[in-house]
Coordinates of C-alpha atoms in Angstrom, one line a residue:
M1 CA 0.0 0.0 0.0
K2 CA 1.4 3.4 -1.0
R3 CA 2.5 5.7 1.9
S4 CA 1.1 9.2 2.1
P5 CA 3.8 11.9 1.7
R6 CA 2.0 14.1 4.3
R7 CA 2.7 13.8 8.0
D8 CA 0.7 11.0 9.7
P9 CA -2.1 12.5 11.9
P10 CA -2.0 11.6 15.6
K11 CA -3.8 8.4 16.6
P12 CA -7.1 8.9 18.2
S13 CA -7.8 7.7 21.7
L14 CA -8.4 4.0 22.2
S15 CA -12.0 4.6 23.0
E16 CA -12.8 6.5 19.8
P17 CA -13.4 3.5 17.5
F18 CA -15.8 2.1 20.1
Q19 CA -17.7 5.3 20.9
D20 CA -20.8 3.9 19.2
G21 CA -20.4 0.5 20.8
D22 CA -20.7 -0.8 24.3
A23 CA -18.9 -3.0 26.7
M24 CA -20.3 -6.2 25.1
F25 CA -18.6 -5.3 21.8
R26 CA -15.4 -4.6 23.6
A27 CA -15.5 -8.0 25.3
L28 CA -16.3 -9.7 22.0
F29 CA -13.4 -8.0 20.3
D30 CA -10.9 -8.8 23.1
H31 CA -11.9 -12.4 23.6
A32 CA -12.6 -13.5 20.0
G33 CA -10.8 -16.6 18.8
T34 CA -10.2 -14.9 15.4
G35 CA -7.5 -12.3 15.0
L36 CA -9.2 -8.8 14.7
A37 CA -7.7 -5.4 13.9
I38 CA -8.9 -1.9 13.0
T39 CA -6.7 0.1 10.7
F40 CA -6.5 3.4 8.9
P41 CA -7.1 3.3 5.2
D42 CA -3.3 3.5 4.8
G43 CA -2.9 0.2 6.7
R44 CA -1.7 1.5 10.1
F45 CA -3.0 -0.5 13.0
I46 CA -5.3 1.3 15.4
V47 CA -6.5 -1.6 17.6
V48 CA -5.5 -5.3 17.6
N49 CA -6.9 -8.1 19.7
P50 CA -4.9 -10.7 21.7
A51 CA -5.8 -13.5 19.2
L52 CA -4.0 -11.6 16.4
C53 CA -1.0 -11.0 18.5
T54 CA -0.8 -14.6 19.5
M55 CA -1.3 -15.7 15.9
L56 CA 1.6 -13.6 14.6
G57 CA 3.9 -13.8 17.6
Y58 CA 4.0 -10.0 18.2
S59 CA 3.2 -8.0 21.4
E60 CA 0.4 -5.5 21.1
K61 CA 2.8 -2.6 21.4
V62 CA 5.0 -3.8 18.6
L63 CA 2.1 -4.7 16.3
L64 CA 0.5 -1.3 16.7
D65 CA 3.7 0.3 15.3
L66 CA 3.4 -1.8 12.1
R67 CA 1.2 -1.6 9.1
L68 CA -1.0 -4.3 7.6
E69 CA 1.5 -4.7 4.7
S70 CA 4.1 -5.8 7.3
I71 CA 2.3 -8.9 8.3
I72 CA 1.5 -10.1 4.7
A73 CA 3.9 -12.1 2.6
P74 CA 5.4 -9.9 -0.1
N75 CA 4.4 -12.1 -2.9
Q76 CA 0.7 -11.9 -1.9
W77 CA 0.3 -8.2 -1.0
D78 CA -0.6 -7.2 -4.5
R79 CA -3.7 -9.4 -4.4
L80 CA -4.9 -7.8 -1.2
W81 CA -4.1 -4.3 -2.5
E82 CA -6.3 -4.9 -5.6
L83 CA -9.2 -5.9 -3.4
F84 CA -8.6 -2.9 -1.1
Q85 CA -8.8 -0.6 -4.1
A86 CA -12.0 -2.2 -5.2
I87 CA -13.5 -1.6 -1.8
L88 CA -12.4 2.0 -1.7
A89 CA -13.9 2.5 -5.2
G90 CA -17.2 1.2 -4.0
K91 CA -17.0 -1.9 -6.3
R92 CA -17.0 -4.3 -3.4
S93 CA -18.4 -4.0 0.2
H94 CA -15.9 -6.5 1.5
A95 CA -13.3 -9.0 0.4
Q96 CA -12.2 -12.5 1.5
L97 CA -9.2 -14.5 0.5
T98 CA -6.8 -17.0 1.8
L99 CA -3.2 -15.8 1.9
E100 CA 0.1 -16.3 3.7
C101 CA 0.9 -14.1 6.7
R102 CA 4.3 -13.6 8.2
H103 CA 5.0 -14.7 11.8
Q104 CA 7.5 -12.7 13.8
S105 CA 9.9 -15.7 13.6
G106 CA 9.7 -15.7 9.9
K107 CA 7.6 -18.8 9.4
A108 CA 4.5 -18.7 7.2
V109 CA 1.0 -18.6 8.7
R110 CA -1.9 -19.5 6.5
G111 CA -4.9 -17.2 7.2
L112 CA -8.4 -16.6 5.9
L113 CA -8.6 -12.8 5.7
N114 CA -11.8 -10.8 5.7
L115 CA -11.5 -7.1 4.8
S116 CA -14.4 -4.6 5.2
M117 CA -14.7 -0.8 5.4
V118 CA -16.2 1.6 7.9
P119 CA -17.2 4.8 6.1
D120 CA -17.4 8.3 7.5
K121 CA -20.4 10.6 7.0
A122 CA -19.3 11.5 3.6
G123 CA -19.1 7.8 2.6
D124 CA -15.3 7.7 2.4
A125 CA -13.3 5.1 4.1
R126 CA -12.6 6.0 7.7
Y127 CA -11.5 2.6 9.1
L128 CA -10.7 -0.9 7.8
I129 CA -11.9 -3.9 9.8
V130 CA -9.5 -6.8 9.3
Q131 CA -10.3 -10.4 10.4
I132 CA -7.7 -13.1 10.1
Q133 CA -8.5 -16.7 11.0
D134 CA -5.6 -19.1 11.3
V135 CA -6.4 -21.9 8.9
S136 CA -2.9 -23.5 8.8
S137 CA -4.0 -26.6 10.7
L138 CA -7.2 -26.8 8.6
I139 CA -5.3 -26.5 5.4
R140 CA -2.7 -28.9 6.7
T141 CA -5.4 -31.3 7.6
E142 CA -7.0 -30.9 4.2
T143 CA -3.7 -31.3 2.5
E144 CA -2.9 -34.5 4.5
L145 CA -6.4 -35.7 3.7
E146 CA -5.9 -35.1 0.0
E147 CA -2.5 -36.7 0.1
S148 CA -3.9 -39.7 1.9
R149 CA -6.7 -39.8 -0.7
Q150 CA -4.1 -39.7 -3.5
R151 CA -2.0 -42.3 -1.8
Y152 CA -5.0 -44.6 -1.5
R153 CA -5.9 -44.0 -5.1
A154 CA -2.3 -44.5 -6.2
L155 CA -2.0 -47.7 -4.2
S156 CA -5.4 -48.9 -5.5
D157 CA -4.4 -48.1 -9.1
A158 CA -0.9 -49.5 -8.8
T159 CA -2.0 -52.9 -7.5
F160 CA -2.1 -55.8 -10.0
E161 CA -5.6 -56.8 -8.8
A162 CA -8.9 -55.3 -9.8
V163 CA -10.5 -53.7 -6.7
F164 CA -14.3 -53.0 -6.6
I165 CA -16.2 -51.3 -3.8
S166 CA -19.9 -52.2 -3.8
K167 CA -22.9 -51.5 -1.7
K168 CA -25.8 -54.0 -1.7
G169 CA -24.2 -55.6 -4.8
I170 CA -23.9 -52.4 -6.8
C171 CA -20.4 -51.1 -7.7
I172 CA -19.8 -47.6 -6.3
D173 CA -16.0 -47.4 -7.1
A174 CA -13.3 -49.3 -8.9
N175 CA -9.6 -48.9 -9.4
R176 CA -7.7 -48.4 -12.7
T177 CA -6.6 -52.1 -12.8
A178 CA -10.3 -53.1 -12.9
S179 CA -10.8 -50.8 -15.9
T180 CA -7.7 -52.3 -17.6
M181 CA -8.6 -55.9 -16.7
F182 CA -12.2 -55.7 -18.1
E183 CA -11.2 -53.2 -20.9
T184 CA -14.1 -50.9 -19.7
P185 CA -13.9 -47.3 -18.6
R186 CA -14.1 -46.8 -14.8
E187 CA -17.3 -44.6 -15.3
E188 CA -19.0 -47.6 -17.0
L189 CA -18.1 -50.0 -14.2
I190 CA -19.6 -47.8 -11.5
G191 CA -23.3 -48.7 -11.2
I192 CA -23.1 -52.3 -12.5
F193 CA -24.1 -55.3 -10.4
G194 CA -21.2 -57.5 -9.2
T195 CA -22.3 -60.4 -11.4
D196 CA -22.4 -58.4 -14.6
V197 CA -18.7 -59.2 -15.3
I198 CA -19.0 -62.9 -14.4
A199 CA -19.6 -65.8 -16.8
P200 CA -23.2 -67.0 -16.8
E201 CA -22.4 -70.4 -15.2
Y202 CA -20.9 -68.7 -12.2
K203 CA -23.3 -65.8 -11.7
S204 CA -25.5 -67.5 -9.0
R205 CA -22.5 -68.5 -7.0
V206 CA -21.0 -65.0 -7.0
K207 CA -24.4 -63.4 -6.2
D208 CA -24.9 -65.7 -3.2
N209 CA -21.4 -64.9 -1.9
I210 CA -21.9 -61.2 -2.3
L211 CA -25.2 -61.2 -0.4
S212 CA -24.0 -63.6 2.3
G213 CA -20.8 -61.7 2.9
Y214 CA -18.6 -64.7 2.0
E215 CA -14.9 -63.9 2.7
D216 CA -12.9 -66.9 1.5
P217 CA -11.2 -66.7 -1.9
Y218 CA -12.8 -68.7 -4.7
H219 CA -12.2 -69.3 -8.4
V220 CA -14.6 -68.3 -11.2
V221 CA -14.5 -67.2 -14.9
A222 CA -15.0 -63.5 -15.7
V223 CA -16.0 -61.9 -19.0
K224 CA -14.5 -58.8 -20.6
K225 CA -16.4 -56.1 -22.4
D226 CA -15.7 -57.8 -25.8
G227 CA -16.8 -61.2 -24.5
T228 CA -13.4 -62.6 -23.8
R229 CA -13.4 -65.1 -20.9
F230 CA -10.6 -65.5 -18.4
H231 CA -10.1 -67.1 -15.0
V232 CA -10.0 -64.9 -11.8
M233 CA -9.6 -65.5 -8.1
I234 CA -12.2 -63.5 -6.1
H235 CA -11.6 -62.4 -2.5
G236 CA -14.3 -60.2 -0.8
K237 CA -14.6 -58.6 2.6
M238 CA -17.3 -56.4 4.3
I239 CA -16.0 -53.2 5.8
R240 CA -17.5 -49.9 7.1
I241 CA -16.8 -46.6 5.3
G242 CA -18.5 -43.4 6.5
G243 CA -21.0 -45.3 8.7
S244 CA -22.1 -47.6 5.8
E245 CA -21.3 -51.2 5.2
V246 CA -19.7 -51.8 1.9
R247 CA -18.0 -54.8 0.3
V248 CA -14.4 -54.6 -1.0
T249 CA -13.9 -57.3 -3.7
V250 CA -10.5 -58.1 -5.2
L251 CA -10.2 -60.0 -8.5
R252 CA -6.8 -61.4 -9.5
D253 CA -6.3 -62.6 -13.1
I254 CA -5.1 -66.2 -12.9
D255 CA -5.7 -67.1 -16.5
A256 CA -2.0 -67.6 -17.2
Q257 CA -1.7 -69.6 -14.0
V258 CA -4.7 -71.8 -14.8
T259 CA -3.3 -72.4 -18.4
A260 CA 0.1 -73.2 -16.9
E261 CA -1.4 -75.6 -14.4
G262 CA -3.4 -77.3 -17.2
A263 CA -0.2 -77.6 -19.3
L264 CA 1.6 -79.0 -16.2
R265 CA -1.1 -81.6 -15.6
E266 CA -0.9 -82.6 -19.3
S267 CA 2.9 -82.7 -19.1
E268 CA 2.6 -84.9 -15.9
R269 CA 0.2 -87.2 -17.7
H270 CA 2.5 -87.6 -20.6
L271 CA 5.5 -88.1 -18.3
R272 CA 3.5 -90.7 -16.3
S273 CA 2.6 -92.4 -19.6
L274 CA 6.3 -92.3 -20.7
M275 CA 7.4 -93.8 -17.4
E276 CA 4.9 -96.6 -17.5
S277 CA 5.7 -97.4 -21.1
A278 CA 9.5 -97.1 -20.9
S279 CA 11.6 -99.9 -22.3
N280 CA 15.4 -100.2 -22.2
F281 CA 15.5 -97.2 -20.0
V282 CA 14.4 -96.2 -16.5
L283 CA 13.3 -92.8 -15.2
F284 CA 13.6 -92.1 -11.5
R285 CA 13.3 -89.4 -8.8
L286 CA 15.0 -89.7 -5.4
R287 CA 15.0 -87.4 -2.4
Y288 CA 18.4 -86.8 -0.7
N289 CA 18.5 -88.0 2.9
P290 CA 21.1 -85.9 4.9
D291 CA 20.9 -88.3 7.8
N292 CA 21.8 -91.2 5.6
P293 CA 23.4 -89.9 2.3
C294 CA 23.9 -93.5 1.0
Q295 CA 20.2 -94.2 1.4
P296 CA 18.1 -91.7 -0.7
K297 CA 14.4 -91.9 -0.5
R298 CA 12.7 -93.2 -3.6
I299 CA 9.9 -90.9 -4.9
L300 CA 9.1 -92.6 -8.2
I301 CA 10.7 -95.0 -10.6
S302 CA 9.4 -96.4 -13.8
P303 CA 8.2 -100.0 -14.0
S304 CA 10.8 -100.8 -16.6
I305 CA 13.3 -101.2 -13.8
A306 CA 12.2 -104.8 -13.7
E307 CA 13.9 -105.3 -17.1
I308 CA 17.2 -104.4 -15.6
V309 CA 17.3 -105.8 -12.0
D310 CA 15.3 -108.3 -10.0
R311 CA 13.1 -106.0 -7.8
T312 CA 12.6 -108.8 -5.3
Q313 CA 16.3 -108.7 -4.5
V314 CA 17.2 -105.1 -5.1
I315 CA 15.1 -103.1 -2.6
D316 CA 17.5 -100.4 -1.4
F317 CA 20.8 -98.7 -2.2
Q318 CA 22.9 -101.3 -0.4
S319 CA 21.3 -104.2 -2.4
W320 CA 22.0 -102.1 -5.5
L321 CA 25.7 -102.1 -4.6
K322 CA 25.8 -105.9 -4.3
V323 CA 24.8 -106.4 -8.0
I324 CA 27.2 -103.8 -9.3
H325 CA 30.6 -104.9 -10.7
P326 CA 33.3 -104.7 -8.0
D327 CA 35.4 -102.4 -10.1
D328 CA 32.5 -100.0 -10.5
R329 CA 31.3 -99.7 -6.9
E330 CA 33.8 -97.2 -5.7
V331 CA 33.5 -95.2 -8.9
L332 CA 29.7 -94.9 -8.4
L333 CA 30.0 -94.0 -4.7
A334 CA 32.7 -91.3 -5.5
A335 CA 30.5 -89.9 -8.3
G336 CA 27.5 -89.7 -6.0
Q337 CA 29.5 -87.8 -3.4
K338 CA 30.8 -85.4 -6.0
M339 CA 27.2 -84.9 -7.2
L340 CA 26.4 -83.0 -3.9
D341 CA 28.8 -80.3 -5.2
T342 CA 28.3 -80.4 -9.0
Y343 CA 24.6 -81.4 -9.0
R344 CA 25.3 -83.7 -11.9
L345 CA 26.2 -87.4 -12.3
D346 CA 27.1 -89.1 -15.5
E347 CA 28.6 -92.6 -15.1
T348 CA 28.7 -96.0 -16.9
I349 CA 28.6 -99.1 -14.7
R350 CA 28.1 -102.9 -15.0
I351 CA 25.5 -104.9 -13.1
L352 CA 24.7 -108.6 -12.9
D353 CA 22.1 -109.7 -15.5
P354 CA 19.1 -111.0 -13.6
A355 CA 18.8 -113.7 -16.2
G356 CA 22.3 -114.9 -15.5
N357 CA 23.9 -113.8 -18.8
G358 CA 26.9 -112.1 -17.3
W359 CA 27.2 -108.4 -17.0
R360 CA 24.9 -105.7 -18.3
W361 CA 26.1 -102.1 -19.1
L362 CA 24.1 -99.2 -17.7
H363 CA 24.6 -95.5 -18.4
I364 CA 23.3 -93.4 -15.4
I365 CA 22.6 -89.7 -15.9
S366 CA 21.2 -87.6 -13.0
V367 CA 20.7 -84.0 -12.1
A368 CA 20.2 -82.6 -8.6
V369 CA 17.4 -80.1 -8.2
S370 CA 16.7 -78.2 -5.0
D371 CA 13.2 -77.4 -3.8
E372 CA 13.0 -73.7 -2.7
T373 CA 9.9 -74.3 -0.5
D374 CA 11.7 -76.6 2.0
N375 CA 15.3 -76.8 0.7
S376 CA 14.9 -80.4 -0.1
L377 CA 17.3 -81.9 -2.7
F378 CA 16.0 -84.3 -5.4
F379 CA 17.8 -86.4 -7.9
N380 CA 16.1 -86.7 -11.2
G381 CA 17.6 -89.0 -13.8
I382 CA 17.5 -91.8 -16.4
I383 CA 19.2 -95.2 -16.6
L384 CA 19.9 -96.5 -20.1
D385 CA 20.7 -100.1 -20.9
I386 CA 23.7 -99.8 -23.3
T387 CA 24.7 -103.4 -23.2
R388 CA 24.3 -103.9 -27.0
E389 CA 26.2 -100.6 -27.7
M390 CA 29.1 -101.7 -25.5
E391 CA 29.2 -105.1 -27.0
A392 CA 29.2 -103.6 -30.5
T393 CA 31.9 -101.2 -29.4
A394 CA 34.0 -104.1 -28.1
A395 CA 33.5 -106.0 -31.3
L396 CA 34.5 -103.0 -33.3
K397 CA 37.6 -102.5 -31.2
A398 CA 38.6 -106.1 -31.7
R399 CA 38.1 -105.7 -35.5
E400 CA 40.2 -102.5 -35.4
N401 CA 43.0 -104.4 -33.6
E402 CA 42.8 -107.2 -36.2
L403 CA 42.9 -104.7 -39.0
K404 CA 45.9 -103.0 -37.4
E405 CA 47.7 -106.4 -37.2
R406 CA 47.0 -107.1 -40.8
T407 CA 48.1 -103.6 -41.8
E408 CA 51.4 -104.1 -40.0
S409 CA 51.8 -107.5 -41.8
L410 CA 51.1 -105.9 -45.1
S411 CA 53.7 -103.2 -44.4
E412 CA 56.3 -105.8 -43.8
V413 CA 55.4 -107.5 -47.1
N414 CA 55.6 -104.2 -48.9
T415 CA 59.0 -103.6 -47.5
A416 CA 60.2 -107.0 -48.7
L417 CA 58.7 -106.3 -52.2
E418 CA 60.5 -103.0 -52.3
V419 CA 63.8 -104.8 -51.6
L420 CA 63.0 -107.3 -54.4
L421 CA 62.1 -104.5 -56.9
R422 CA 65.3 -102.6 -56.1
K423 CA 67.2 -105.9 -56.7
R424 CA 65.4 -106.5 -59.9
E425 CA 66.1 -103.0 -61.1
A426 CA 69.8 -103.4 -60.3
D427 CA 69.9 -106.7 -62.2
R428 CA 68.2 -105.1 -65.2
M429 CA 70.7 -102.3 -65.3
E430 CA 73.5 -104.8 -65.0
V431 CA 72.1 -106.7 -68.0
E432 CA 71.8 -103.5 -70.0
E433 CA 75.3 -102.6 -69.3
K434 CA 76.5 -106.0 -70.4
M435 CA 74.5 -105.7 -73.6
L436 CA 76.0 -102.3 -74.3
S437 CA 79.5 -103.5 -73.5
N438 CA 79.1 -106.6 -75.8
A439 CA 77.7 -104.5 -78.6
K440 CA 80.6 -102.1 -78.5
S441 CA 83.2 -104.9 -78.2
L442 CA 81.7 -107.5 -80.4
I443 CA 79.7 -105.6 -83.1
L444 CA 81.1 -102.1 -83.6
P445 CA 84.7 -103.2 -84.5
Y446 CA 83.4 -105.4 -87.4
L447 CA 81.2 -102.6 -88.6
E448 CA 84.2 -100.3 -88.7
K449 CA 86.2 -102.9 -90.7
L450 CA 83.3 -103.3 -93.1
N451 CA 83.0 -99.6 -93.5
A452 CA 86.7 -99.5 -94.5
S453 CA 86.2 -102.0 -97.2
R454 CA 85.1 -101.3 -100.8
M455 CA 81.4 -101.0 -101.2
D456 CA 79.1 -99.5 -103.7
A457 CA 76.8 -96.6 -102.7
R458 CA 73.8 -98.7 -101.9
Q459 CA 75.8 -101.1 -99.7
R460 CA 77.3 -98.1 -97.9
V461 CA 73.8 -96.7 -97.4
Y462 CA 72.7 -100.0 -95.8
L463 CA 75.8 -100.2 -93.7
N464 CA 75.2 -96.7 -92.4
L465 CA 71.6 -97.7 -91.6
V466 CA 72.8 -100.7 -89.6
E467 CA 75.3 -98.6 -87.8
S468 CA 72.7 -95.9 -87.2
N469 CA 70.1 -98.3 -85.8
L470 CA 72.7 -100.0 -83.7
N471 CA 73.7 -96.7 -82.2
E472 CA 70.0 -96.0 -81.7
I473 CA 69.6 -99.1 -79.6
I474 CA 72.7 -98.6 -77.4
S475 CA 72.5 -94.8 -77.3
P476 CA 71.6 -93.4 -73.8
L477 CA 69.7 -90.7 -75.5
S478 CA 67.6 -93.1 -77.5
R479 CA 67.0 -95.3 -74.4
R480 CA 65.8 -92.2 -72.4
M481 CA 63.6 -91.1 -75.2
S482 CA 62.0 -94.5 -75.6
R483 CA 61.6 -95.0 -71.9
H484 CA 60.0 -91.6 -71.0
Y485 CA 57.9 -91.1 -74.2
L486 CA 59.1 -87.6 -75.1
N487 CA 56.4 -87.3 -77.7
F488 CA 59.1 -88.0 -80.4
T489 CA 58.0 -90.1 -83.4
P490 CA 60.2 -93.0 -84.5
L491 CA 61.3 -90.8 -87.5
E492 CA 62.1 -87.9 -85.2
I493 CA 64.2 -90.3 -83.0
Q494 CA 66.1 -91.5 -86.2
V495 CA 66.8 -88.0 -87.4
A496 CA 67.9 -86.9 -83.9
N497 CA 70.4 -89.7 -83.7
L498 CA 71.8 -89.0 -87.2
V499 CA 72.1 -85.3 -86.4
K500 CA 74.0 -86.2 -83.2
Q501 CA 76.4 -88.3 -85.3
G502 CA 77.2 -85.3 -87.4
K503 CA 75.1 -86.2 -90.5
A504 CA 74.0 -83.3 -92.7
T505 CA 70.4 -82.9 -93.9
K506 CA 71.4 -84.2 -97.4
D507 CA 73.1 -87.3 -96.0
I508 CA 70.2 -88.0 -93.6
A509 CA 67.7 -87.8 -96.6
L510 CA 69.9 -90.2 -98.5
I511 CA 70.2 -92.6 -95.6
L512 CA 66.4 -92.6 -94.8
G513 CA 65.3 -92.4 -98.4
L514 CA 63.4 -89.1 -97.9
S515 CA 63.5 -85.7 -99.4
T516 CA 65.7 -83.0 -97.9
R517 CA 62.6 -80.8 -97.3
T518 CA 61.0 -83.6 -95.2
I519 CA 64.2 -83.8 -93.1
E520 CA 64.3 -80.1 -92.6
A521 CA 60.6 -80.2 -91.4
V522 CA 61.5 -83.0 -89.0
R523 CA 64.5 -81.0 -87.7
Y524 CA 62.2 -78.0 -87.1
T525 CA 59.8 -80.2 -85.2
I526 CA 62.6 -81.5 -83.0
R527 CA 63.8 -78.0 -82.2
R528 CA 60.2 -77.0 -81.3
K529 CA 59.7 -80.0 -79.0
L530 CA 63.1 -79.4 -77.3
G531 CA 62.2 -75.7 -76.7
I532 CA 65.0 -74.2 -78.8
K533 CA 62.9 -73.1 -81.8
K534 CA 63.6 -69.4 -81.4
K535 CA 67.1 -69.9 -80.1
R536 CA 70.3 -69.8 -82.1
S537 CA 71.5 -73.1 -80.5
N538 CA 73.1 -75.7 -82.8
L539 CA 70.9 -78.8 -82.8
R540 CA 73.8 -81.3 -82.8
S541 CA 75.6 -79.5 -80.0
Y542 CA 72.4 -79.3 -77.9
L543 CA 71.8 -83.1 -78.4
L544 CA 75.3 -83.9 -77.4
S545 CA 75.0 -81.6 -74.3
I546 CA 72.0 -83.6 -73.0
D547 CA 73.4 -87.0 -73.9
G548 CA 74.6 -87.6 -70.3
A549 CA 71.9 -85.6 -68.5
D550 CA 69.3 -87.3 -66.3
T551 CA 66.6 -85.2 -67.8
I552 CA 65.7 -84.1 -71.4
P553 CA 63.8 -80.9 -72.1
G554 CA 60.4 -81.2 -73.7
G555 CA 58.2 -78.8 -75.4
S556 CA 56.6 -77.6 -72.1
G557 CA 59.7 -77.9 -69.9
W558 CA 62.3 -80.4 -68.8
I559 CA 61.1 -84.0 -68.7
R560 CA 62.7 -86.4 -66.2

């Protein structure tokens, strides 16, 4: 409120505001439970009652030196100022608003303020009557009540169960989960009868339970807005709210649970059928006995156990040990002890055949499973008769050993054959060397003598042919060519041998009875096959250079 620049007039005497009243008004003012004050239009306090002083924590003397603006929170003074201006302008006779006052300690005090004007004879504002009621506790109570209401609603909406509140069977409230569960707006659920969301075959039962106040949980089938059926568990209880008896009903969706239980029952039925029809294998379930670890309690075992052991003789774990092969008993006991740590057993053992046919092989696989409800330990497993497999494995192993022995025997035979082949090759080479030596010592000298004698041209040609063919037989080059098939034709071999002997093309043509052009073509082919077609190598020199080599070059490289 704006302050007047002129000097404040002196305060009137304390009795002046009450000059038209009486002692009763004064007593009412002083002893009122509501804070009362009379101020000038500029907000200066003239009179304050004890209730206002107590509310704001000021003494009367201190409070009278203040203005109304001093006890109002700064951020709320503008609201009061607007109302005050409206009263002064004659637009309002009084004003009421809830605002925040300031206690002397600085804390906030919520108050309900009533402001009215006392006019003078001219109708202008002479005094302001201010009433402030402390509503902090009331607002706090309302706030707490609203918070409690919101917590209840949040708790109700957050629960996974549908909650209905009904009176005489009629729904008067429902939580958000109920709306979601039945796919129906909450407004549409309010006003329905409790059986409207229940399947027809269960309606009479639900109605009777509602009217009788039945409080134990029970299972029915509910129906959604679109007609979808699902299983629910209903639990109702009568309580009092606001003096009236109402029924709180909780519906829990157990459709998945019912489906799972049905599947479990079906699975158990199949498992029972499997156990009863088992052949060549045994299913079992044992309970661990901590007081006697070597004597677990039998929960169930398939009838096919009779195919493996004589049940009249094998009645407990100790009798089982008696029919187990001596070499396997300690192995099985150690595996069973280890199973308490690893929760798994996988062993192969031998037991006596009840028919007296020696030993039977069994493969035992078991897994330990703990029950969380009572910390019990169960052994679930299977026993497989693998006698045939083990016998087949033994037969296969014997066959492998026999095959290994035969392989070793064949290896020894191969070694002996290799020795014989090397001996035969050596003998052959020795024979060839003897033949070569005999040809050089017994034939070539006579050919040289014959060549030195007088002969006509034809005889000399034949002599040259004999000499050439003989050289072809004994020549290492000819033998290598014949042995390794160098793609040389017989004519090419003859020409190559004559070239190697130094015969010219004309002489070779005369010796072989062919034209010189044919001999030139053969020489060209030989050069091509030897890979020297585009080289300036002399054919005779090249043939002589490879005469003692281990390999001879071919058209696509060197040929061994």
